[in-house]
Short mmCIF file of C-alpha atoms and ligand atoms in Angstrom, two decimals:
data_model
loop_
_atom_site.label_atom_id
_atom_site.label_comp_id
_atom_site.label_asym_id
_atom_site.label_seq_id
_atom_site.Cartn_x
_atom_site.Cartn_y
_atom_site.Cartn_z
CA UNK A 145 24.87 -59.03 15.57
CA UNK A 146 24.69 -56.04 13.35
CA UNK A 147 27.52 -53.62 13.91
CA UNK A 148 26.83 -50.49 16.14
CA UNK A 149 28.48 -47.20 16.08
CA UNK A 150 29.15 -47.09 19.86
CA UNK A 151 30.01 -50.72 19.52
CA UNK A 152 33.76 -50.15 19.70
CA UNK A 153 33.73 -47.80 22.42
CA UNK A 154 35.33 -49.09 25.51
CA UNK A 155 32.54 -50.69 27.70
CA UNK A 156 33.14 -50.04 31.71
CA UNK A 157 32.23 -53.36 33.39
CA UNK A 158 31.89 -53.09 37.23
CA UNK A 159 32.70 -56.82 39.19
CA UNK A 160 31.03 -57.06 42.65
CA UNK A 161 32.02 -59.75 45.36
CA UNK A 162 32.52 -59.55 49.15
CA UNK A 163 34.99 -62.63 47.95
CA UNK A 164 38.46 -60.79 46.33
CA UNK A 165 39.77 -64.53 44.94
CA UNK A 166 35.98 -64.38 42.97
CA UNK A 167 36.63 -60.33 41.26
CA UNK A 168 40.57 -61.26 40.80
CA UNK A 169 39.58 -64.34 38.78
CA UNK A 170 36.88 -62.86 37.10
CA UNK A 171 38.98 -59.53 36.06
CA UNK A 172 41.67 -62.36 34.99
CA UNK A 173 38.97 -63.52 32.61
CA UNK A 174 38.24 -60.58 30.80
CA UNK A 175 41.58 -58.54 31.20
CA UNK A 176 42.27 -59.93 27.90
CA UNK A 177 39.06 -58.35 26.49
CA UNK A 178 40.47 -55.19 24.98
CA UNK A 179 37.53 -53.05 25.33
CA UNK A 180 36.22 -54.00 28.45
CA UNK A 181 37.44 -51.17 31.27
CA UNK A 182 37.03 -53.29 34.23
CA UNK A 183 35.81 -51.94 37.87
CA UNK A 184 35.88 -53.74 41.08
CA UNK A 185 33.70 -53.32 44.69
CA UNK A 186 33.83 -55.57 47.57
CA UNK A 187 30.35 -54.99 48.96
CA UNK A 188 26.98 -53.44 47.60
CA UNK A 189 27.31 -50.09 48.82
CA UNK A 190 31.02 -49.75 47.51
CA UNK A 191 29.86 -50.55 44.23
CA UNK A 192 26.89 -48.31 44.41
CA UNK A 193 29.54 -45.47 45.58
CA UNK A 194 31.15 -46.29 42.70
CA UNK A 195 28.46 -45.66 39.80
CA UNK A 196 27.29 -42.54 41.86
CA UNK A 197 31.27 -41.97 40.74
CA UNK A 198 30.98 -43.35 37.45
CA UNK A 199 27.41 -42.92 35.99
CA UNK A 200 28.51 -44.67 32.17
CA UNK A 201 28.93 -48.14 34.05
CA UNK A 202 27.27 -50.39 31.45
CA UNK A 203 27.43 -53.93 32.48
CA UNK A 204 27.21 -54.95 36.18
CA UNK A 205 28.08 -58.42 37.59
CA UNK A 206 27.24 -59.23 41.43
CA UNK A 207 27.31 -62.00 43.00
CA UNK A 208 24.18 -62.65 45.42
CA UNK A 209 25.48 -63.96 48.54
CA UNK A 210 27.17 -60.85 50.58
CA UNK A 211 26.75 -59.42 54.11
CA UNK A 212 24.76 -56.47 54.88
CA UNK A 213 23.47 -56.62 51.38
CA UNK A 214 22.61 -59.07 49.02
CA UNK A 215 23.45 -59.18 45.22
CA UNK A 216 19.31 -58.95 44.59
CA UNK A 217 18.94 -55.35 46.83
CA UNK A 218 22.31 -54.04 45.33
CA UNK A 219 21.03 -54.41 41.60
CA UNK A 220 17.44 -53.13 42.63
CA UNK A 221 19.47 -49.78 43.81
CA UNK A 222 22.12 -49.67 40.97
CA UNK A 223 18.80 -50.35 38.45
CA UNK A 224 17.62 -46.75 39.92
CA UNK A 225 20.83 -45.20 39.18
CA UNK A 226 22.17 -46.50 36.27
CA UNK A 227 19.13 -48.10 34.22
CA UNK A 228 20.41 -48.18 31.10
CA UNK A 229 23.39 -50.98 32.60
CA UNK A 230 22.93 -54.49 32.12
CA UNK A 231 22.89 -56.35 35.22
CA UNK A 232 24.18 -60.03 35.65
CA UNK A 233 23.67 -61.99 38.95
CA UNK A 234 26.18 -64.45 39.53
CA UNK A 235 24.62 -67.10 41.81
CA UNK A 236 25.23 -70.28 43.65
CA UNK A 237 22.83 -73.07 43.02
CA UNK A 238 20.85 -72.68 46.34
CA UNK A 239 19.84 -69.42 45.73
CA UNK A 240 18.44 -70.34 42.42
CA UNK A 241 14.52 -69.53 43.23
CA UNK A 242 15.46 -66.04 44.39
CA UNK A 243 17.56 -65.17 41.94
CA UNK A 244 14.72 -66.18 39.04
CA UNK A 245 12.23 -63.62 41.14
CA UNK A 246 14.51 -61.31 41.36
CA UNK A 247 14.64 -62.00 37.12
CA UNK A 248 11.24 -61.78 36.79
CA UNK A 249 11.13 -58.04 39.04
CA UNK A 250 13.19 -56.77 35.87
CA UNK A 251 16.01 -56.51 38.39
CA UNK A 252 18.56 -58.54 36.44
CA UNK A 253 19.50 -59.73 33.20
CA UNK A 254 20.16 -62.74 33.23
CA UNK A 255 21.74 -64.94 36.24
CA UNK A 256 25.10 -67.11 35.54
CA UNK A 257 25.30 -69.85 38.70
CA UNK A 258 28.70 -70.80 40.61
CA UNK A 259 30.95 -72.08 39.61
CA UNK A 260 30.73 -70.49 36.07
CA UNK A 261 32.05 -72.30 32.57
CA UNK A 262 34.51 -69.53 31.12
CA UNK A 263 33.10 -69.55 27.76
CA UNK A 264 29.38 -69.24 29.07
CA UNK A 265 30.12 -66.47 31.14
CA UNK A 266 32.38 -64.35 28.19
CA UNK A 267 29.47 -64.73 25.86
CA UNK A 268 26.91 -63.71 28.46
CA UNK A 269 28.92 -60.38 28.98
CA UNK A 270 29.44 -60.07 25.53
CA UNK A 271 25.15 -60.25 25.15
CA UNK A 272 25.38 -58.09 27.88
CA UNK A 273 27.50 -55.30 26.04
CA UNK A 274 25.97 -55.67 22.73
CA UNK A 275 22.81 -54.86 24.65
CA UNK A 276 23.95 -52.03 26.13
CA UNK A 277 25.57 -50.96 23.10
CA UNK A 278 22.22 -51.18 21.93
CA UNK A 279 19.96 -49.20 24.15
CA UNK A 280 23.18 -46.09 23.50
CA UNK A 281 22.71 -46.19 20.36
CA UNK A 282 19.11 -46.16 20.22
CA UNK A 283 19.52 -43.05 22.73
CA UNK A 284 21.64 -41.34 20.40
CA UNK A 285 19.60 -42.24 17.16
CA UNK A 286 16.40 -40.80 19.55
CA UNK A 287 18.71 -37.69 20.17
CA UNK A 288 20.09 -37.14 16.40
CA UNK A 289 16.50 -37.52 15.40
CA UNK A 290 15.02 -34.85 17.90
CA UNK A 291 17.94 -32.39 16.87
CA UNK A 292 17.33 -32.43 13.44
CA UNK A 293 13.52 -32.34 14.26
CA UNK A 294 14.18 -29.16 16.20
CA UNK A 295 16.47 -28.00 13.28
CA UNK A 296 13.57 -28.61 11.17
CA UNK A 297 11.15 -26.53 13.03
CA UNK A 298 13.89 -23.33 13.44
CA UNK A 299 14.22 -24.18 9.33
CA UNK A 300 10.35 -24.16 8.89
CA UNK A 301 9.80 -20.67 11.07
CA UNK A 302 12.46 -19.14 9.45
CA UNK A 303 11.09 -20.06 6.20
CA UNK A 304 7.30 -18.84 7.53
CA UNK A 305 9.38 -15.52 8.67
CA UNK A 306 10.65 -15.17 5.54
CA UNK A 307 7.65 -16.03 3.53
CA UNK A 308 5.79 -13.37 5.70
CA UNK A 309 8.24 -10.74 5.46
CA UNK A 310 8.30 -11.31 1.73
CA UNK A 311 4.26 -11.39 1.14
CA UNK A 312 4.35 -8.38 3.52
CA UNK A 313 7.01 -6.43 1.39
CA UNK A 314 4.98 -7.70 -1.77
CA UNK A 315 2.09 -6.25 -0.68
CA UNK A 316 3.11 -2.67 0.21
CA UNK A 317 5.36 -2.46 -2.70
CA UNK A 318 1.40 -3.52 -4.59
CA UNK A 319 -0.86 -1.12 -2.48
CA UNK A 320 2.00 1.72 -3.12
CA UNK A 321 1.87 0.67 -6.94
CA UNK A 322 -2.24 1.02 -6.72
CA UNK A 323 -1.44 4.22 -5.45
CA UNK A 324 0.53 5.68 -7.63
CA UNK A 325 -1.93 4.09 -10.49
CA UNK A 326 -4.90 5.84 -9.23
CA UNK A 327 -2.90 8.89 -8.68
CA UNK A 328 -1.68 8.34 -12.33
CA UNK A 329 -5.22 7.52 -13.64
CA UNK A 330 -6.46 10.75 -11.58
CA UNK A 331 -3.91 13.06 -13.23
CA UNK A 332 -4.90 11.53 -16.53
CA UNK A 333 -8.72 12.17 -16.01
CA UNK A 334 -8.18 15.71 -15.14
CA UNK A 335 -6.20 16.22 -18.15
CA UNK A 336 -9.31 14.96 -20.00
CA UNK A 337 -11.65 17.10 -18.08
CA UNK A 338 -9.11 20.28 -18.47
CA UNK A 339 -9.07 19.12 -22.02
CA UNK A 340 -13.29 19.06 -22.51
CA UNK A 341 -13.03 22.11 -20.93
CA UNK A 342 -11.22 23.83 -23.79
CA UNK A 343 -13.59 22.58 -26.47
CA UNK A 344 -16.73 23.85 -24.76
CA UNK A 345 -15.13 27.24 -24.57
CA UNK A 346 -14.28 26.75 -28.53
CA UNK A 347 -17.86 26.22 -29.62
CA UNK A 348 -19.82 28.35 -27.21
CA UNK A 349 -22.96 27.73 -28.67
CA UNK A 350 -22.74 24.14 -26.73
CA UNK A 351 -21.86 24.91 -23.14
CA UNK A 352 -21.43 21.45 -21.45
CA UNK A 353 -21.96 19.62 -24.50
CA UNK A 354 -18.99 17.57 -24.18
CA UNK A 355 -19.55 17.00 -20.46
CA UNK A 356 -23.25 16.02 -20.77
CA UNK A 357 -22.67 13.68 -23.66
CA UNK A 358 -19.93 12.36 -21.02
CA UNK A 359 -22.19 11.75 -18.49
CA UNK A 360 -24.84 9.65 -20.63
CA UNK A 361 -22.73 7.56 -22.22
CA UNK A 362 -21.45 6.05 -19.09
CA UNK A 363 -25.08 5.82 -18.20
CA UNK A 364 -25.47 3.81 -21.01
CA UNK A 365 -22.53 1.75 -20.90
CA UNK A 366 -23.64 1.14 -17.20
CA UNK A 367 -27.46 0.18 -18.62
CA UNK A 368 -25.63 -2.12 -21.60
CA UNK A 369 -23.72 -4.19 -18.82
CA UNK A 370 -20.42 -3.19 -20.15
CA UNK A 371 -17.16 -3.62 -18.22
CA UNK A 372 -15.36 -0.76 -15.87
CA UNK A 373 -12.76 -0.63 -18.52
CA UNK A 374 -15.40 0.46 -21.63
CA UNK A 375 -17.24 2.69 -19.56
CA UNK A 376 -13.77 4.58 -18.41
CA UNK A 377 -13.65 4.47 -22.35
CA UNK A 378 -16.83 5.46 -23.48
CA UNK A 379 -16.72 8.51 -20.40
CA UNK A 380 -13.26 9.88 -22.13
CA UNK A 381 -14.30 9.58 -25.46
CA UNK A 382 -17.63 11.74 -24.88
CA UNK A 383 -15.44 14.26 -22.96
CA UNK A 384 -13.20 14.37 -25.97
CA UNK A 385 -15.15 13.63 -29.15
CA UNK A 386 -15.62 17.09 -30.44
CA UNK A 387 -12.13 17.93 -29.51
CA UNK A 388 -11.11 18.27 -33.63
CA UNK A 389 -13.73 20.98 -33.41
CA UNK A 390 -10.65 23.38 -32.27
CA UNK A 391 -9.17 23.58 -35.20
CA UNK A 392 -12.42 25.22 -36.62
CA UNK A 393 -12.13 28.57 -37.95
CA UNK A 394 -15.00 30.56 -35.86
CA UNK A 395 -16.74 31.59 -38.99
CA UNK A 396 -17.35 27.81 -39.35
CA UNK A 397 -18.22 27.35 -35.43
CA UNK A 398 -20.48 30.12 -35.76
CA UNK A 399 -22.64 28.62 -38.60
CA UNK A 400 -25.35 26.05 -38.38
CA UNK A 401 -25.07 22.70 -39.96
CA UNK A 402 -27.69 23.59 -42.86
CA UNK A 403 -26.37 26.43 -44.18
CA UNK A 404 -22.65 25.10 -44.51
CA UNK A 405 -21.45 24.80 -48.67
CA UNK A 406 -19.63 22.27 -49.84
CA UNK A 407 -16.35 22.73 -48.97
CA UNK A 408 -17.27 24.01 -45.15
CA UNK A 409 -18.99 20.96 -44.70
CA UNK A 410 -16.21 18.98 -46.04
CA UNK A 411 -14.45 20.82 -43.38
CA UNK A 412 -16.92 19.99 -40.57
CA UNK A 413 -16.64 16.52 -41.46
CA UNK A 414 -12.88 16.85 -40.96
CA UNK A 415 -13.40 17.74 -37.34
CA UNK A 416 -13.68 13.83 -36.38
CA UNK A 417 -10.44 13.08 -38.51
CA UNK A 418 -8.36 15.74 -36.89
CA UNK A 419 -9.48 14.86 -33.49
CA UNK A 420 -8.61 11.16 -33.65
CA UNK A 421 -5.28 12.67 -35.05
CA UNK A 422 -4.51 15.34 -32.38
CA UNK A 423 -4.66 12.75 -29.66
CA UNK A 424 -2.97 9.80 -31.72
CA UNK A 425 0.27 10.44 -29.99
CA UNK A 426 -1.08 9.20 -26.55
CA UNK A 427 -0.72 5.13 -26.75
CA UNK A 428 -3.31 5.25 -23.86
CA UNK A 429 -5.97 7.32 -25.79
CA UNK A 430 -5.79 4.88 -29.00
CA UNK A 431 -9.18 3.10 -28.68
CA UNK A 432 -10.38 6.74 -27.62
CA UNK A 433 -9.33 8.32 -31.02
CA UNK A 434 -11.19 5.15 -33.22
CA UNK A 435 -14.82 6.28 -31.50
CA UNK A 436 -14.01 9.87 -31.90
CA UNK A 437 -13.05 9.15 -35.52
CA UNK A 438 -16.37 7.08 -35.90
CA UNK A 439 -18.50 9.60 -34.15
CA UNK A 440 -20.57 10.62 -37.22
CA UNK A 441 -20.93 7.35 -38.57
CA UNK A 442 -24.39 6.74 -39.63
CA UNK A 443 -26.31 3.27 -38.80
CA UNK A 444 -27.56 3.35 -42.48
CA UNK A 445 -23.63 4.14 -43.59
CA UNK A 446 -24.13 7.58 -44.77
CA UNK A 447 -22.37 8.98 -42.38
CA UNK A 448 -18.77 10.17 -42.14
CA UNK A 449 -15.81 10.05 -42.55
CA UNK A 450 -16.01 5.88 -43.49
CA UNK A 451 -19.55 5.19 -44.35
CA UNK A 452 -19.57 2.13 -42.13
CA UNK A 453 -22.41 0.80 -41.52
CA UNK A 454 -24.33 -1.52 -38.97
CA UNK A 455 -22.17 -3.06 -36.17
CA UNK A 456 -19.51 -2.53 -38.63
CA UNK A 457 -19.58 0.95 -36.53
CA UNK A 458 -17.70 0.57 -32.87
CA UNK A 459 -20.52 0.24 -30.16
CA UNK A 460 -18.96 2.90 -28.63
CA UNK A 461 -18.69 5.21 -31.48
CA UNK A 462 -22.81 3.96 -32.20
CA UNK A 463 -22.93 4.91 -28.68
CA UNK A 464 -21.73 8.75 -28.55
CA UNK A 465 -23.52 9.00 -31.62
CA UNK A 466 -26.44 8.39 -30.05
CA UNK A 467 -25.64 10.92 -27.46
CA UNK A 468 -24.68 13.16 -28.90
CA UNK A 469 -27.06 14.10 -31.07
CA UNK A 470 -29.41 13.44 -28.41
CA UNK A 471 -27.71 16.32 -26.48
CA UNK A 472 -27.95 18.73 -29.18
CA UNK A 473 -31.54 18.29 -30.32
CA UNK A 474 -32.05 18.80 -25.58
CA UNK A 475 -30.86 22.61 -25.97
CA UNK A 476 -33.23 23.32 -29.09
CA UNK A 477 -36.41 23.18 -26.36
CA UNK A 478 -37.53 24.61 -23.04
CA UNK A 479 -36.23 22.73 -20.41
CA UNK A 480 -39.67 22.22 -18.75
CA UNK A 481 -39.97 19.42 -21.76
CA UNK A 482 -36.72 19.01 -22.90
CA UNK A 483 -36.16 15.89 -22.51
CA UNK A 484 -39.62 14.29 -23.61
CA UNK A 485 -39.15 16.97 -26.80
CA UNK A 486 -35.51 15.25 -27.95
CA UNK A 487 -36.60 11.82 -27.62
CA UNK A 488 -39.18 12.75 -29.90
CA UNK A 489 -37.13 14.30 -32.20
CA UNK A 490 -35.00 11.27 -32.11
CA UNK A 491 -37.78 9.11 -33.22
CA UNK A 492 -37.21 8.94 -37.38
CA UNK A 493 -33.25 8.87 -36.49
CA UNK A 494 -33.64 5.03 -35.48
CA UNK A 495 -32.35 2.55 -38.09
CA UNK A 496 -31.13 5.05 -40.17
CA UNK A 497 -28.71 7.50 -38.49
CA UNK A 498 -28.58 5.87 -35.38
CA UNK A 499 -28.42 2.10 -33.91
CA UNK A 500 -32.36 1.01 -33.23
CA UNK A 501 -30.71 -1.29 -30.80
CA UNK A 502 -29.65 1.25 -28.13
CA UNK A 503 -33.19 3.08 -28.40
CA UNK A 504 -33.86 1.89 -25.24
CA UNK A 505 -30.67 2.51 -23.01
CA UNK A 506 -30.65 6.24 -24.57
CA UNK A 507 -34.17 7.12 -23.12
CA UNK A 508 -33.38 5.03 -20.09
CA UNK A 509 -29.74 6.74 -19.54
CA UNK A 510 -31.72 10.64 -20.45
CA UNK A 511 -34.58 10.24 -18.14
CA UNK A 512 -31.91 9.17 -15.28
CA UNK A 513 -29.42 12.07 -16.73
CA UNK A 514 -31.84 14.93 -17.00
CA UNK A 515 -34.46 13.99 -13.93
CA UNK A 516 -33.76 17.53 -12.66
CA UNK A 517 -35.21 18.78 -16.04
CA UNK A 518 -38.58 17.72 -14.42
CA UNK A 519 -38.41 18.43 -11.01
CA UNK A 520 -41.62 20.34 -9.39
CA UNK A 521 -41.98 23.75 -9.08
CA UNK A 522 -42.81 23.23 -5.29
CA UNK A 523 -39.01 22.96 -5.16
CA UNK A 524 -37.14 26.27 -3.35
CA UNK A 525 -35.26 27.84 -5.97
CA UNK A 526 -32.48 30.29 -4.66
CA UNK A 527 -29.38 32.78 -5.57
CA UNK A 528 -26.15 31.62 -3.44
CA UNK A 529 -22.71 33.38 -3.42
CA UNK A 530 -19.81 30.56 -3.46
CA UNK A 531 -19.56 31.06 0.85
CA UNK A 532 -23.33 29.99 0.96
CA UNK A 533 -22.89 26.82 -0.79
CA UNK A 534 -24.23 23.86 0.71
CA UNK A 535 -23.67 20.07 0.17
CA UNK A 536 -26.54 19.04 -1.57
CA UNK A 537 -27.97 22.07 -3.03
CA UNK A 538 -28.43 21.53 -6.89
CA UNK A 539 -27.02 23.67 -9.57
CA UNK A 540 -29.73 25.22 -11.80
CA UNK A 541 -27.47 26.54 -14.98
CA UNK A 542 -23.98 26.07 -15.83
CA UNK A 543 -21.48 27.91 -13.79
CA UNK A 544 -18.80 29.95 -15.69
CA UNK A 545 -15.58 31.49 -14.04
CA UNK A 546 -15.06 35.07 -14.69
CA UNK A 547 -12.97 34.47 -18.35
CA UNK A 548 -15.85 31.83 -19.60
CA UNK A 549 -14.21 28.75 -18.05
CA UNK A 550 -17.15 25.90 -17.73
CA UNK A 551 -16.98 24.95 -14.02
CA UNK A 552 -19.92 23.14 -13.22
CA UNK A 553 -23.01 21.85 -15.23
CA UNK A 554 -26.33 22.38 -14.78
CA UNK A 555 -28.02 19.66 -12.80
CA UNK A 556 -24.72 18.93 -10.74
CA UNK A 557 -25.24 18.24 -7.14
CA UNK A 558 -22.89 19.87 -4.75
CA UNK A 559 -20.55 17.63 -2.37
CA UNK A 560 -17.71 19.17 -0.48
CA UNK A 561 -15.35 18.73 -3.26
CA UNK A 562 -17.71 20.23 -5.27
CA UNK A 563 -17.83 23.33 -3.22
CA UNK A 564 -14.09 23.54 -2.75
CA UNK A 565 -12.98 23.63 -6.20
CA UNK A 566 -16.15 26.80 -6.69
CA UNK A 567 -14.68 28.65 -3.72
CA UNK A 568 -10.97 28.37 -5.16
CA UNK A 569 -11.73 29.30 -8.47
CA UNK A 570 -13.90 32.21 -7.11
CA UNK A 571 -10.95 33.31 -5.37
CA UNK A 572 -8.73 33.73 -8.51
CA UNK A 573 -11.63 34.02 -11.39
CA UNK A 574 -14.50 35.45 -10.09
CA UNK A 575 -17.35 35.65 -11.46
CA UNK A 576 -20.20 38.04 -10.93
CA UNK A 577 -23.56 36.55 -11.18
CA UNK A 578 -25.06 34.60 -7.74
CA UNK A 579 -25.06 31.03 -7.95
CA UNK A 580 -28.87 29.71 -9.31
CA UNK A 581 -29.19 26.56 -6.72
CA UNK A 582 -32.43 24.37 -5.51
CA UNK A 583 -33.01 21.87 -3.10
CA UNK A 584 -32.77 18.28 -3.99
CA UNK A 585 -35.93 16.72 -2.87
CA UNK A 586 -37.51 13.88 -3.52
CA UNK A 587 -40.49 15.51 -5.30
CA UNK A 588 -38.68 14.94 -8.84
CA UNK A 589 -40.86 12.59 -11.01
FE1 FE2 B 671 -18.87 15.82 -33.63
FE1 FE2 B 672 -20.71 16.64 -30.43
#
């Protein structure tokens, strides 16, 4: 019999006869038994008295024959109360077929018969113990096992807790980092804009220039398939292409290209070196300053200040390019056929100056640009002060602030935001002319 950790507890054995000579040689028998805690009763309902007293009772022996109860009804009862004990009917030979139903009903254990053999009846109780032994531990196992189950599951929500907590705390600390990122990346755009905004009122001959050119590259990047990242690229580096041009005396702003001498052009020229320069010291505007450097190049590689040539040229310096002189040659004509007349212009610049490959995506990204260029003269023109903005009413030339500042360009659309920042300025740099608006409708070709 494998060893059991109850095993060598003391095991409480309760002796029931109506006979005392039978329980006073039985308890002789097994006095000697030094773990055996032995109980008597001289009738079934004593003994059943007796487990309602003692409940950890673990082996019963009755004999069957007694008055008022037999040894059969008493363990039937004492099964009810105490059915983890082991039961033992002690039996005299006559009573044999009752006592094996009585077996058979569960009732007992086993049955010993009258007059017992000393040996057969030690090693029955000892089966008897061992089997109750048995069924205690298997309890207590089933218990341990349970506990640490339930353990288990208090570990495993704690753990879910703390794995929720932590995702929780993970993911504010992220959407407060995203916050602070787009406030960041805000801040830094304005700077840019504030910054375009400066250069246009350097070279007035160009109002908007720098914003315009802005606005179709990103059209074009957006045409070309390239990724958010580029076209936040592409959108900086028109706002800030021409920003070397500061540095200009304004003899040399106030001169066209063709009647520049040698050394004034070589200063022109110098304008893309000194901008890439003047914004070096920003790690974030590096990739910025190599298009604004490569600005001039020429497809054909006579252009400045490198002669590359080909895709040798950043595509987003080939790109500017491209818009930028497109944007130039748009304020040489009316603006009833601007945009048809640039495109036109542009037509011997492909392959040599500029990248044939982007032909398309430049007219594409102008016609979408400067739609309002075309728009039918059905349309209701009108003069607005900043109160009688409206959201949606389109602005027909650029809007300056009293001291020249470039607030709006022509072809903008007002939104609310729109209208908020003309109403503030107005308040501390007001400007005197009305406010040229039309309609948006959908009458534009
Ligand atoms: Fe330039
Ligand atoms: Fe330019």
């Amino acid at each position: 019999m494998s060893e059991l950790e109850t095993e060598n507890e003391e095991l409480k054995i309760l002796l029931v006869d109506d006979e005392v000579n039978i329980t006073k040689a039985l308890r002789r028998l097994l006095i000697d038994v030094d773990c055996y805690d032995i109980y008597i009763a001289n009738s079934g309902q004593e003994a059943l008295d007796l487990i309602a007293a003692e409940p950890d009772i673990g082996v019963i022996i009755s004999d069957q024959r007694m008055p008022e109860m037999t040894g059969v009804e008493f363990l039937q009862q004492a099964r009810v109360l105490v059915p983890d004990a082991i039961r033992i009917l002690l039996t005299g030979y006559a009573d044999i077929e009752a006592s094996i139903s009585a077996i058979n009903e569960g009732a007992v254990f086993r049955y010993l018969t009258k007059p017992w053999d000393d040996e057969i009846l030690l090693k029955a109780i000892a089966e008897a113990a061992h089997n109750y032994w048995l069924i205690a531990e298997n309890k207590r196992l089933n218990r341990l096992v349970l506990k640490q189950k339930e353990e288990l599951q208090q570990w495993n929500d704690r753990l879910k807790q703390r794995v929720l907590d932590q995702t929780a705390q993970i993911r504010a600390k992220g959407d407060e980092l995203a916050l602070i990122n787009q406030q960041l990346r805000g801040s830094f755009e304005e700077t840019i804009e504030a910054l375009a905004g400066l250069i246009e009122m350097r070279d007035r001959r160009a109002p908007g220039h720098c914003r315009n050119v802005a606005e179709l590259v990103t059209v074009m990047a957006e045409k070309l398939g390239l990724s958010a990242a580029e076209k936040g690229q592409l959108h900086s580096a028109g706002l800030l292409h021409d920003i070397g041009k500061i540095a200009m005396s304004d003899k040399l702003l106030g001169k066209s290209m063709t009647d520049l001498d040698t050394k004034e052009l070589h200063e022109y020229q110098n304008h893309v070196v000194r901008g890439q320069a003047a914004i070096n010291m920003v790690p974030a505007l590096h990739e910025i300053g190599v298009l604004i450097r490569h600005h001039h190049e020429r497809f054909d590689g006579e252009g400045f200040p490198d002669k590359l040539k080909g895709k040798a040229i950043p595509l987003g310096a080939r790109i500017v390019c491209a818009a930028d002189m497109f944007e130039r040659k748009l304020s040489q004509f009316p603006e009833s056929a601007a945009c048809s007349s640039a495109l036109a212009e542009l037509e011997g610049e492909w392959g040599q100056s500029l990248d044939p490959e982007l032909r398309l995506v430049l007219e594409e990204g102008a016609k979408k640009v400067y739609s309002y260029l075309n728009i039918s003269t059905t349309v209701r023109e009108m003069k607005v002060s900043p109160r009688g903005l409206e959201v949606g009413m389109q602005l027909q030339h650029d809007l300056f602030s009293g001291t020249g500042v470039l607030l709006l360009k022509q072809g903008a659309t007002f939104d609310e935001n729109a209208i908020g920042a003309v109403q503030r300025c107005f308040m501390i740099d007001p400007f005197e002319q009305d406010i040229c608006v039309l309609l948006k409708t959908d009458e534009a070709e």
